[in-house]
Tab-separated table of C-alpha atoms and ligand atoms in Angstrom:
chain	number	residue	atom	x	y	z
A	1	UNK	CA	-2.135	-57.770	30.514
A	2	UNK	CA	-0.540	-57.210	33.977
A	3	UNK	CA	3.141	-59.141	34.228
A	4	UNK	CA	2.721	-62.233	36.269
A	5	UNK	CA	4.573	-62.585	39.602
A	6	UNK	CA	4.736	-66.249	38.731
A	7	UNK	CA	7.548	-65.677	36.324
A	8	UNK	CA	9.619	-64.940	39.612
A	9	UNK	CA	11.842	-67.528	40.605
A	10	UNK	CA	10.854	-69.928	43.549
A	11	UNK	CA	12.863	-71.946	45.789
A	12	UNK	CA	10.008	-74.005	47.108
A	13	UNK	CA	10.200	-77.318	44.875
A	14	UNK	CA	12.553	-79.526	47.111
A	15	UNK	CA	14.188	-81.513	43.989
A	16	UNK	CA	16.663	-84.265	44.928
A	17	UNK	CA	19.695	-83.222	45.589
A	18	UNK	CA	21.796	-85.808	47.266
A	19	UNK	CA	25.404	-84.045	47.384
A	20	UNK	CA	26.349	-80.610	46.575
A	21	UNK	CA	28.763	-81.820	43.553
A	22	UNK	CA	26.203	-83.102	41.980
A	23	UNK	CA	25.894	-81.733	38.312
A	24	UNK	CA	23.244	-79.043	37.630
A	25	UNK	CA	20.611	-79.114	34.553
A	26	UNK	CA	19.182	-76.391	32.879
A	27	UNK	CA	16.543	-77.360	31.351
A	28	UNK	CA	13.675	-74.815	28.908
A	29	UNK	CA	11.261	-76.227	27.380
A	30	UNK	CA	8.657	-73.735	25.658
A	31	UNK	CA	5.571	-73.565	23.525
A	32	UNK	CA	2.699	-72.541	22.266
A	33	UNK	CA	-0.519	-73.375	23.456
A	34	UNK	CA	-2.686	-70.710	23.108
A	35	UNK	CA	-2.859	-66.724	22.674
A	36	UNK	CA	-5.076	-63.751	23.497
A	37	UNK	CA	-6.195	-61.346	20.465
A	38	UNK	CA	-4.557	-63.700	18.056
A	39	UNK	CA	-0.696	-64.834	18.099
A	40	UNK	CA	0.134	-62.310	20.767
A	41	UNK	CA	0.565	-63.217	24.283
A	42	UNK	CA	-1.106	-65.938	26.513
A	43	UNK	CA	-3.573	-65.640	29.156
A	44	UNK	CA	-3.424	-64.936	32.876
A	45	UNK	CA	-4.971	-68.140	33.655
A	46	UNK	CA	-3.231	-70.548	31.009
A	47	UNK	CA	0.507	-69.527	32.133
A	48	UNK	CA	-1.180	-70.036	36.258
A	49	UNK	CA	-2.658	-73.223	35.451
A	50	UNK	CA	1.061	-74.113	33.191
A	51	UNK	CA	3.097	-72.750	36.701
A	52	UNK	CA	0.693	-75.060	39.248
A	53	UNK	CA	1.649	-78.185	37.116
A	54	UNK	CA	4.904	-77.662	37.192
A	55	UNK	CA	4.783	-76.686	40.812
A	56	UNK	CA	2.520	-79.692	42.053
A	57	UNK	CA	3.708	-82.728	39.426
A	58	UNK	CA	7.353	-81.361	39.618
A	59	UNK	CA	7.849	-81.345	43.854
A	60	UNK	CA	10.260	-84.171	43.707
A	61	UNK	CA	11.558	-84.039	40.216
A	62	UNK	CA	13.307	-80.393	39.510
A	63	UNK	CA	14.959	-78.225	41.988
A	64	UNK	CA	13.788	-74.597	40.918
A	65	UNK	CA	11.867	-72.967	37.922
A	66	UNK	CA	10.794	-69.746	36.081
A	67	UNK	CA	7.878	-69.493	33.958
A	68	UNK	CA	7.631	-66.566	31.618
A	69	UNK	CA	6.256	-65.817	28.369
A	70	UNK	CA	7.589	-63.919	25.037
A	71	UNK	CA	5.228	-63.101	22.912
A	72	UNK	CA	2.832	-65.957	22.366
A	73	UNK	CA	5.339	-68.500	23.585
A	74	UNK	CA	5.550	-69.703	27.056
A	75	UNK	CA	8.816	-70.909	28.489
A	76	UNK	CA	9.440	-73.528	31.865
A	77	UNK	CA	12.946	-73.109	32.759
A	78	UNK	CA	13.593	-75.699	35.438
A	79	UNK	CA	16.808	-76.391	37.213
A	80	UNK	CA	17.620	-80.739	37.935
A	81	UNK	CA	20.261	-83.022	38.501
A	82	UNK	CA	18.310	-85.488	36.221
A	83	UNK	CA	21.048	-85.142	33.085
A	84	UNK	CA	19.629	-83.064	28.746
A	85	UNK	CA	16.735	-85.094	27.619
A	86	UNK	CA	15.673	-86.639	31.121
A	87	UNK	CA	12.037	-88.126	30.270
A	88	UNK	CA	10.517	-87.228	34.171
A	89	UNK	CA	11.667	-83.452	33.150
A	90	UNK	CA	10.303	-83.599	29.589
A	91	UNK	CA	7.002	-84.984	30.778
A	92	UNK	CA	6.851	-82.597	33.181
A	93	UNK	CA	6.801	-79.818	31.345
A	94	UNK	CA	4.503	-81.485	28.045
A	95	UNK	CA	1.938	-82.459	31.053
A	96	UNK	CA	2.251	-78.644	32.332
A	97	UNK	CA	1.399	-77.347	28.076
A	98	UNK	CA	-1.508	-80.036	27.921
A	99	UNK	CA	-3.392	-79.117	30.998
A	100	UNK	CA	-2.611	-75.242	30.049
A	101	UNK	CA	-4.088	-75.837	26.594
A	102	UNK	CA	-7.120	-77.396	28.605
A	103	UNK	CA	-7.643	-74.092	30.073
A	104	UNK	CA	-6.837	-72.011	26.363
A	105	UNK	CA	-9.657	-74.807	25.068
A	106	UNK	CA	-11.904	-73.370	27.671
A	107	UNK	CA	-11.420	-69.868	27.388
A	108	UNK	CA	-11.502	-69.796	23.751
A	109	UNK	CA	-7.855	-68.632	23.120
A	110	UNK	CA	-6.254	-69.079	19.714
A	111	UNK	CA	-4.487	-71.682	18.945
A	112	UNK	CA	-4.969	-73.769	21.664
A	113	UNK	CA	-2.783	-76.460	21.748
A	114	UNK	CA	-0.875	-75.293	18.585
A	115	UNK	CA	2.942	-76.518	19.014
A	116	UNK	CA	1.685	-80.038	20.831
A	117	UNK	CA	1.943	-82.044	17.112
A	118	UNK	CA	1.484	-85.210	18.864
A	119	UNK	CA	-1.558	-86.735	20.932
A	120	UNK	CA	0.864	-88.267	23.165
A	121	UNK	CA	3.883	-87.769	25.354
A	122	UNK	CA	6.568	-90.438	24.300
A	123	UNK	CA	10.376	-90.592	25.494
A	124	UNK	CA	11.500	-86.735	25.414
A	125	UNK	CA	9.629	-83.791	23.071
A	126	UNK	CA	12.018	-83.812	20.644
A	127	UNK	CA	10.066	-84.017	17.627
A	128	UNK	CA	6.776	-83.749	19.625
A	129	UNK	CA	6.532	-79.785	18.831
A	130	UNK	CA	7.730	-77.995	21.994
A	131	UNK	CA	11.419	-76.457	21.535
A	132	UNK	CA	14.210	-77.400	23.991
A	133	UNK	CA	17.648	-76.080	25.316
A	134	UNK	CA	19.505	-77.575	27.475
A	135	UNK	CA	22.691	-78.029	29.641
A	136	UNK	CA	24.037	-80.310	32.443
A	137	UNK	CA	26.721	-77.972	34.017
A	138	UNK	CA	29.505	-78.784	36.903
A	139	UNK	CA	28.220	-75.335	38.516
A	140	UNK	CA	31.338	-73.120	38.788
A	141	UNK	CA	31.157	-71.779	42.885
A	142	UNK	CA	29.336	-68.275	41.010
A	143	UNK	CA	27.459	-69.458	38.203
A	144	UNK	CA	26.042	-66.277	35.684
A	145	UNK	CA	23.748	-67.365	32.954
A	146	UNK	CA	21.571	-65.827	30.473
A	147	UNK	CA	18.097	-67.494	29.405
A	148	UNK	CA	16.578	-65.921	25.656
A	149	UNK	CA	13.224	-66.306	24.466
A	150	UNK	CA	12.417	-65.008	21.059
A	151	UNK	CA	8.991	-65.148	19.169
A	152	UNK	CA	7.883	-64.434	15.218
A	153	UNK	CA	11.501	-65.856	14.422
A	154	UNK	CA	13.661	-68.908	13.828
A	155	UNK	CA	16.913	-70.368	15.534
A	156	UNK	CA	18.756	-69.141	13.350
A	157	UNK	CA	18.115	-65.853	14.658
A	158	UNK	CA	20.934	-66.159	17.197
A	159	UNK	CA	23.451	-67.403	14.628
A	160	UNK	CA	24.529	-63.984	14.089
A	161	UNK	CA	24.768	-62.750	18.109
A	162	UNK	CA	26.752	-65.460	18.670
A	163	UNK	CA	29.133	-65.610	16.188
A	164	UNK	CA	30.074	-61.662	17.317
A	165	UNK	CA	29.892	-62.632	20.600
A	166	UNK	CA	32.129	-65.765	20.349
A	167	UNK	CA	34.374	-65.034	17.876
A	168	UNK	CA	34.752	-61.746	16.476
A	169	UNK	CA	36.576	-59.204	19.356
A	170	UNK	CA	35.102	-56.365	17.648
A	171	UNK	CA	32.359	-57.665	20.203
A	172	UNK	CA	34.076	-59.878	22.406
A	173	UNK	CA	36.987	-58.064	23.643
A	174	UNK	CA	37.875	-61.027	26.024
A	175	UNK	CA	39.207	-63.282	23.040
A	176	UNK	CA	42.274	-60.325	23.067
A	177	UNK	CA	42.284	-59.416	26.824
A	178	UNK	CA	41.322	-62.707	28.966
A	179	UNK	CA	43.536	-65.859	28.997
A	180	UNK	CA	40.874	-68.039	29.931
A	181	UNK	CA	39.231	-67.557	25.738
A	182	UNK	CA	42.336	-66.888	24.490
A	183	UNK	CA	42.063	-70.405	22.793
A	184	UNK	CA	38.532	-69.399	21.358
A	185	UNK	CA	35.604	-71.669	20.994
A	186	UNK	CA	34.186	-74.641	19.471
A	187	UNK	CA	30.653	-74.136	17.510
A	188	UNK	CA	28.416	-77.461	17.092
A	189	UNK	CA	26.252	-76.442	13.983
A	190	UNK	CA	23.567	-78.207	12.982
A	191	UNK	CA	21.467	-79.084	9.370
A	192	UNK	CA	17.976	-78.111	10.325
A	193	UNK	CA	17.176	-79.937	6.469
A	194	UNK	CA	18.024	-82.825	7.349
A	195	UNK	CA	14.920	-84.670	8.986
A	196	UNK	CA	16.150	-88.452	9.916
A	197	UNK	CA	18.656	-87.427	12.837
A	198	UNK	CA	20.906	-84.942	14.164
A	199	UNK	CA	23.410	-83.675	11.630
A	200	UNK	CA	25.683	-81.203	13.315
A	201	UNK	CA	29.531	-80.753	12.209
A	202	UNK	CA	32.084	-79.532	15.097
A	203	UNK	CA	34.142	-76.171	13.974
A	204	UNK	CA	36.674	-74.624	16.253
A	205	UNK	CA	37.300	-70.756	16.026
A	206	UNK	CA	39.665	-68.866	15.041
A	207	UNK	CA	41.096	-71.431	12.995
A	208	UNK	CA	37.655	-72.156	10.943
A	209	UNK	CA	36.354	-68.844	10.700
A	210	UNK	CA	35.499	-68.515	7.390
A	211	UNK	CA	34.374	-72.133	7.326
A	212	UNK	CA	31.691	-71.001	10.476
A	213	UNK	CA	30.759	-67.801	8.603
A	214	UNK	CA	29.839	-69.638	5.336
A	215	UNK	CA	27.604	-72.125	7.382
A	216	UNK	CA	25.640	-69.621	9.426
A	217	UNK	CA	25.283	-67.045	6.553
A	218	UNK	CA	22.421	-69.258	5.920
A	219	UNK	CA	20.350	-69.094	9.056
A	220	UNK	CA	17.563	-70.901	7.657
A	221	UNK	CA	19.192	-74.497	6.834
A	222	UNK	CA	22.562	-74.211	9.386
A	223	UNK	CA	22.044	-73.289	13.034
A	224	UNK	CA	24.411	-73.097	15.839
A	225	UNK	CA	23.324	-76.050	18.572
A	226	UNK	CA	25.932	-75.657	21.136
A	227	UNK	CA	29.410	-73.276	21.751
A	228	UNK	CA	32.208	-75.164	23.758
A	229	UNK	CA	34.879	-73.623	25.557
A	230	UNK	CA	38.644	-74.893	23.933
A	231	UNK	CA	40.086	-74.237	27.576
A	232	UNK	CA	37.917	-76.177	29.460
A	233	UNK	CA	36.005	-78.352	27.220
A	234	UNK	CA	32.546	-76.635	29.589
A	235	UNK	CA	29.352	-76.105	27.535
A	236	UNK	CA	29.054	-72.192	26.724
A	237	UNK	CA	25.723	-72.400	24.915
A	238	UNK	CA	22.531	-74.322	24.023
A	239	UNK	CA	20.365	-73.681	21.340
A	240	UNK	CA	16.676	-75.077	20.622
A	241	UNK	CA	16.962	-76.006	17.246
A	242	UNK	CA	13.504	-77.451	16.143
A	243	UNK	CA	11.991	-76.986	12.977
A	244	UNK	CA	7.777	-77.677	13.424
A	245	UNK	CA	7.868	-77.224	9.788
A	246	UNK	CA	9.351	-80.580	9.589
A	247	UNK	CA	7.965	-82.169	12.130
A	248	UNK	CA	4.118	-81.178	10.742
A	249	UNK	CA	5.459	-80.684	7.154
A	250	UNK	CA	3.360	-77.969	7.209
A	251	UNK	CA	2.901	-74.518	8.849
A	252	UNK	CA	2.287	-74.511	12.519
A	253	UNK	CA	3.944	-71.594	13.624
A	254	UNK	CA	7.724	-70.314	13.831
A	255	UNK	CA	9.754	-72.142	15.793
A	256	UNK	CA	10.420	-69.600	18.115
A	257	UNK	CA	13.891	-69.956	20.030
A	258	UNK	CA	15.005	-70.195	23.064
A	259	UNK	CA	19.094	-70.110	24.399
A	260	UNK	CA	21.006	-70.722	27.306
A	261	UNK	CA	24.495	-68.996	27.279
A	262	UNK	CA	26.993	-69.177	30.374
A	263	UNK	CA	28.909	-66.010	30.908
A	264	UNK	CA	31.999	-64.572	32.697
A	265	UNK	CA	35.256	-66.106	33.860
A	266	UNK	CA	36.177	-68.717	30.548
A	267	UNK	CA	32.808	-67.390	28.763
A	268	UNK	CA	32.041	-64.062	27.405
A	269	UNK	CA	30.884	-61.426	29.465
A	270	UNK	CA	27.345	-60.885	30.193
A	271	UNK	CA	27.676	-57.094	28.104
A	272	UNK	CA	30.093	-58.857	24.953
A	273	UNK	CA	26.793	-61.728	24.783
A	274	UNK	CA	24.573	-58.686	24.604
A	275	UNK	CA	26.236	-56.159	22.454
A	276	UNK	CA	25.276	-57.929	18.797
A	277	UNK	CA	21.992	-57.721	19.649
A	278	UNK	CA	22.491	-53.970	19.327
A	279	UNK	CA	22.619	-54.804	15.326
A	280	UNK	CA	18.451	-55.828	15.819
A	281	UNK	CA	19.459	-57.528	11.949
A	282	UNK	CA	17.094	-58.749	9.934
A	283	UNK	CA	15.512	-62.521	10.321
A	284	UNK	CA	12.714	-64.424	8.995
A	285	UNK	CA	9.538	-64.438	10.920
A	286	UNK	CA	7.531	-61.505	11.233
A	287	UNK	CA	3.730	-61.866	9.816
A	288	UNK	CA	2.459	-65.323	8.908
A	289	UNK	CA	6.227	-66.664	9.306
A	290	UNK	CA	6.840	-65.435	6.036
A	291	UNK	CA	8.254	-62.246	6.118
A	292	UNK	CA	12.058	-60.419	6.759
A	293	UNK	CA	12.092	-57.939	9.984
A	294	UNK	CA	14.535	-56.520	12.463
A	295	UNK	CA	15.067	-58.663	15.595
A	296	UNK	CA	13.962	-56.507	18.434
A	297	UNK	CA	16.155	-57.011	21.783
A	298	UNK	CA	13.112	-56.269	24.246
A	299	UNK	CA	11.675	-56.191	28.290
A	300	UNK	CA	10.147	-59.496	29.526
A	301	UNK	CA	7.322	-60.270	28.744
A	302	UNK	CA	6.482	-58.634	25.205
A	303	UNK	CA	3.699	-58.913	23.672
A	304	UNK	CA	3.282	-58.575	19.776
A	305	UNK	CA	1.849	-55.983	17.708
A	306	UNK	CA	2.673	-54.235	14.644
A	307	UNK	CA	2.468	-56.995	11.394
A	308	UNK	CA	2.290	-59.476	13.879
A	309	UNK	CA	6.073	-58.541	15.377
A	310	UNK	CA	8.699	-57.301	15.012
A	311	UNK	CA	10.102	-60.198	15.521
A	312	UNK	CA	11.554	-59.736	19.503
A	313	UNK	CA	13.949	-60.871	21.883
A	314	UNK	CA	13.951	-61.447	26.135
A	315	UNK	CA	17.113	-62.150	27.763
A	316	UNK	CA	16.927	-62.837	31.566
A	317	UNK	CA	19.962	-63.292	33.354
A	318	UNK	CA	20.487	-65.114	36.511
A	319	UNK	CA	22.675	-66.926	39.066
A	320	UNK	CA	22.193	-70.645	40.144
A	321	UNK	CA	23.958	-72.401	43.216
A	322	UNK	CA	23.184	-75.590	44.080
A	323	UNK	CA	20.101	-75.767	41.384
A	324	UNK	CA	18.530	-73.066	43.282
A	325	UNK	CA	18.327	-69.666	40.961
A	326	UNK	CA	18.182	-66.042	41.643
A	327	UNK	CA	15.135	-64.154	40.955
A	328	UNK	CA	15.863	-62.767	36.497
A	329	UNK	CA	17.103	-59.542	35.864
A	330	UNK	CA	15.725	-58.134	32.585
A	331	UNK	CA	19.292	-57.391	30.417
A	332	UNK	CA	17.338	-55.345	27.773
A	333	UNK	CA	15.629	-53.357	30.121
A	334	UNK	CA	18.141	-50.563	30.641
A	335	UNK	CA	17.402	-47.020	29.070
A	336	UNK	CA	20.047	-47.948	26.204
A	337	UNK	CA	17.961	-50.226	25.021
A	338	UNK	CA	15.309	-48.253	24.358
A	339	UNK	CA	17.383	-46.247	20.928
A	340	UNK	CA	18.006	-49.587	20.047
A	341	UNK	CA	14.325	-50.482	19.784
A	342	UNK	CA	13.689	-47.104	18.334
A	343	UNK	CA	16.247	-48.219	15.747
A	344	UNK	CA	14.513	-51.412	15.456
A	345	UNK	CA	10.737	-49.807	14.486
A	346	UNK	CA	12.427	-47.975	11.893
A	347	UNK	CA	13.981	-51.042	10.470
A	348	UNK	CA	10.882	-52.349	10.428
A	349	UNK	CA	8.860	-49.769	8.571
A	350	UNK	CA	11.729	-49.102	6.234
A	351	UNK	CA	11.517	-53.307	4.868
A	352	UNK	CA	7.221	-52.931	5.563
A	353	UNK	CA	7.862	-50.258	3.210
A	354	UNK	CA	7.917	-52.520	0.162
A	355	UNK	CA	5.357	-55.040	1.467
A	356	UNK	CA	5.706	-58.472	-0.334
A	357	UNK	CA	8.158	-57.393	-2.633
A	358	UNK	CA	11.416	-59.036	-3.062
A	359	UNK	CA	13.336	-59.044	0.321
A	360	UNK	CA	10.549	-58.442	2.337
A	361	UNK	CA	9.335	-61.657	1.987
A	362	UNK	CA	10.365	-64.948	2.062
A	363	UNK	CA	11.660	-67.135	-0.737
A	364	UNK	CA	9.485	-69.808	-2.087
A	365	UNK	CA	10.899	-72.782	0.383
A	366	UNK	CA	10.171	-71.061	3.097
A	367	UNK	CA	6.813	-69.214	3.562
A	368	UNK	CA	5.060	-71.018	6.250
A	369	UNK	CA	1.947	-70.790	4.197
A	370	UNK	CA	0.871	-73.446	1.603
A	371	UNK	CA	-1.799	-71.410	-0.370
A	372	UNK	CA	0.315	-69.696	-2.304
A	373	UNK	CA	1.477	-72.940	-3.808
A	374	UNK	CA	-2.146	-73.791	-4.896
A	375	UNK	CA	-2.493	-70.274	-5.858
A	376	UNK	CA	0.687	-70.937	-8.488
A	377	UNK	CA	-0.475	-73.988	-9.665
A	378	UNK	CA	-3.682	-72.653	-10.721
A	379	UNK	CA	-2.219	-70.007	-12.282
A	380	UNK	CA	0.215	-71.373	-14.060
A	381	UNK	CA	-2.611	-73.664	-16.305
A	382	UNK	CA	-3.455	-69.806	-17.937
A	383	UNK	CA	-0.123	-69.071	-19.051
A	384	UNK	CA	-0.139	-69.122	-22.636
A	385	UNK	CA	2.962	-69.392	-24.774
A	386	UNK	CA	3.028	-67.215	-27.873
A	387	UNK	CA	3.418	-69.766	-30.765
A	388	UNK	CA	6.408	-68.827	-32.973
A	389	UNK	CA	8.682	-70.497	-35.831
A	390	UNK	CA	10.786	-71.863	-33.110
A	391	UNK	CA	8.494	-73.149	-30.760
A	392	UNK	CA	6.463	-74.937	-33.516
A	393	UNK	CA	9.660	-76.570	-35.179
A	394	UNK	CA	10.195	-78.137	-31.148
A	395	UNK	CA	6.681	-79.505	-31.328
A	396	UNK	CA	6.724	-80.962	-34.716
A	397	UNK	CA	10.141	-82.739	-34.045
A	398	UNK	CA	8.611	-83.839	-30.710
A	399	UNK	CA	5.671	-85.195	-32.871
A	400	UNK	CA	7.795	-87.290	-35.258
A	401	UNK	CA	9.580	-88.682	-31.997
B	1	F6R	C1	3.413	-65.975	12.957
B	1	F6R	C2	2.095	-65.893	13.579
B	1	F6R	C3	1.090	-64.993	12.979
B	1	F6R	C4	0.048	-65.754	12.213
B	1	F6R	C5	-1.052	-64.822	11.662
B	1	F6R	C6	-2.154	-65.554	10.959
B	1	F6R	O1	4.180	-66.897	13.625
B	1	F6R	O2	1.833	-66.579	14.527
B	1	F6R	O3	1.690	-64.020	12.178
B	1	F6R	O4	0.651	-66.462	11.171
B	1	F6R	O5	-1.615	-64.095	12.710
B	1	F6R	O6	-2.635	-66.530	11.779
B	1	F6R	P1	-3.704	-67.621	11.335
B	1	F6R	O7	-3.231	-68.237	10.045
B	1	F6R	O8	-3.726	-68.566	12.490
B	1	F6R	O9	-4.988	-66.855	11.167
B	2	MG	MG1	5.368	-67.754	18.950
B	3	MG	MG1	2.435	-68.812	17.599
């Protein structure tokens, strides 16, 4: 498919904006609603009908936007001064995936309508399917951020990238060169698990390194939501941390993340943000949600190919003043990045290379796939055990009981 001009940025949508010191929201909201070929990318006409929604519903409500999509996932990231979890802004964009996964309905797409777990739109869409990030800034007078998208993985993809980039100045050289982070950071980490609220624990680096470390060594359960600044008290990051597993308490897809990180001045650079991501190390995703592969930092809008990945990553950067953003620049399009993916298809024939065995796959809890469940539980009715002295002593005394 040709790229879309509609993921440029537009300053057309008026937005309210009463007085320049107003705050600024950033506000993505993705899913998805419907592929081409099978989980791979959307169509033409589902991310233009998505974009004229948006556009037409959200005149008076958000200030600017950029629609884009990352594999099969599309994102709306809209700029506000409505405040995180403003229901106009949330409706906005769940009205925007319904009426695209009209059109994915009508053109036969696969599965249409596939992250909307609800029939209907109620408060915000947390918990509703679609995965959020989001951030109400005082906009410094140059404001850099960097918006990720990543598809056939989990949030806790980014646990890794952003503990080198926050914390470790093997990667961020600022925490030993800038003032401004020489007090490091705060990370807000949250228990996915846990399904009846928000469970997040507050740990400041340096001090709590080691506590951080043994939190997001298991990217699965513990997920970094937010990064604070300890010189400021500004928001760094935002992380969408939605599990559709439990939401659906079944499979329904990955919950491919998206990220928000501000950069320069009392934030890492853009280049110490982007350097882990050299590492492409190894999540869960890949084919069926179920399997281990290298996370591939790639161009905007990739599609998805080999065993339905590798899993990948988009990172558009951009400036916003006054709500109104600069048109993305592509921060893993540059030639360097191109070893790194070669480094990245080797990873990911070198784990392919031994299929569903051990490491390659998932454990048990979480493949996204319940068959294999009814598959055991079949099987294990024609196990036999071999009857010995032992075992027949156990059943006799269980007899007597
Ligand atoms: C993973 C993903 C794909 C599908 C696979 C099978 O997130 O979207 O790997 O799991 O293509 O899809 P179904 O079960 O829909 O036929
Ligand atoms: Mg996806
Ligand atoms: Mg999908």
């Amino acid at each position: 498919m040709t790229r879309v001009s509609l993921g440029q940025s537009v300053a057309a949508l008026s937005g309210v904006r009463a007085e320049e010191s107003m705050k600024t929201t950033l506000s993505v909201i993705k899913a998805d609603v419907g592929s081409i070929g099978g989980h791979i990318q959307p169509s033409r006409r589902l991310l233009e009908r998505v974009a004229e929604v948006v556009d037409s519903a959200g005149k008076a409500l958000i200030q600017d936007r950029y629609i884009s999509y990352t594999g099969d996932d599309i994102a709306i990231l809209m700029t506000h001064t409505r405040g995180a979890s403003d229901e106009k802004v949330h409706k906005l964009a769940w009205d925007a995936f319904v009426a695209g996964t009209a059109i994915a309905k009508e053109e036969g797409l696969y599965g249409a309508g596939q992250d909307l777990l609800k029939d209907s739109f109620s408060g915000n869409v947390h918990g509703l399917g679609p995965a959020v990030a989001e951030m109400e800034i005082e906009e410094r007078p140059n404001e850099p951020f960097l918006f990720f998208a990543a598809d056939k993985t989990d949030p806790g993809a980014y646990n890794l990238p952003l503990y080198l980039g926050f914390a470790d100045p093997m990667y961020c050289a600022g925490l030993i060169l800038s003032p401004k982070m020489f007090k490091g950071f705060r990370f807000r980490i949250m228990d996915v698990n846990y399904t009846h609220g928000d469970k997040t624990i507050d740990l400041n680096a340096p001090e709590e390194l080691y506590d951080i470390a043994a939190l997001l060594r298991d990217n699965q359960r513990f997920v970094v939501e937010s990064i604070w600044s300890r010189e400021t008290g500004a928001q760094a990051a935002a992380v969408s941390t939605t599990r559709l597993h439990n939401i659906a308490g079944k499979y329904t897809g990955k919950d491919d993340p998206v990220m928000l990180v501000r950069v320069q001045g009392e934030f890492p650079a853009t280049g110490e943000v982007l350097a882990p991501f050299e590492k492409c190390h190894l999540v869960a995703g890949f084919m069926r949600g179920s399997h281990t592969g290298p996370l591939t930092p790639s161009r905007l809008y990739t599609d998805i190919s080999y065993f339905d990945g590798p899993p990948v990553v988009t990172g558009a950067a951009f400036c916003v003043h006054n709500g109104i953003l600069t048109e993305p620049a592509d921060v893993f399009a540059n030639p360097f990045w191109d070893s790194v993916r070669a480094k990245a298809a080797e990873k990911s024939v070198y784990i392919r290379e031994q299929g569903f065995s051990g490491a390659a796959m998932l454990g048990m809890d979480e493949l996204e796939y319940g068959g294999i469940v009814e598959k055991l539980t079949v099987l294990e009715k024609r196990f036999k055990v071999k009857e010995t002295k032992e075992t027949k002593e156990t059943k006799d005394a269980k007899k007597k009981k």
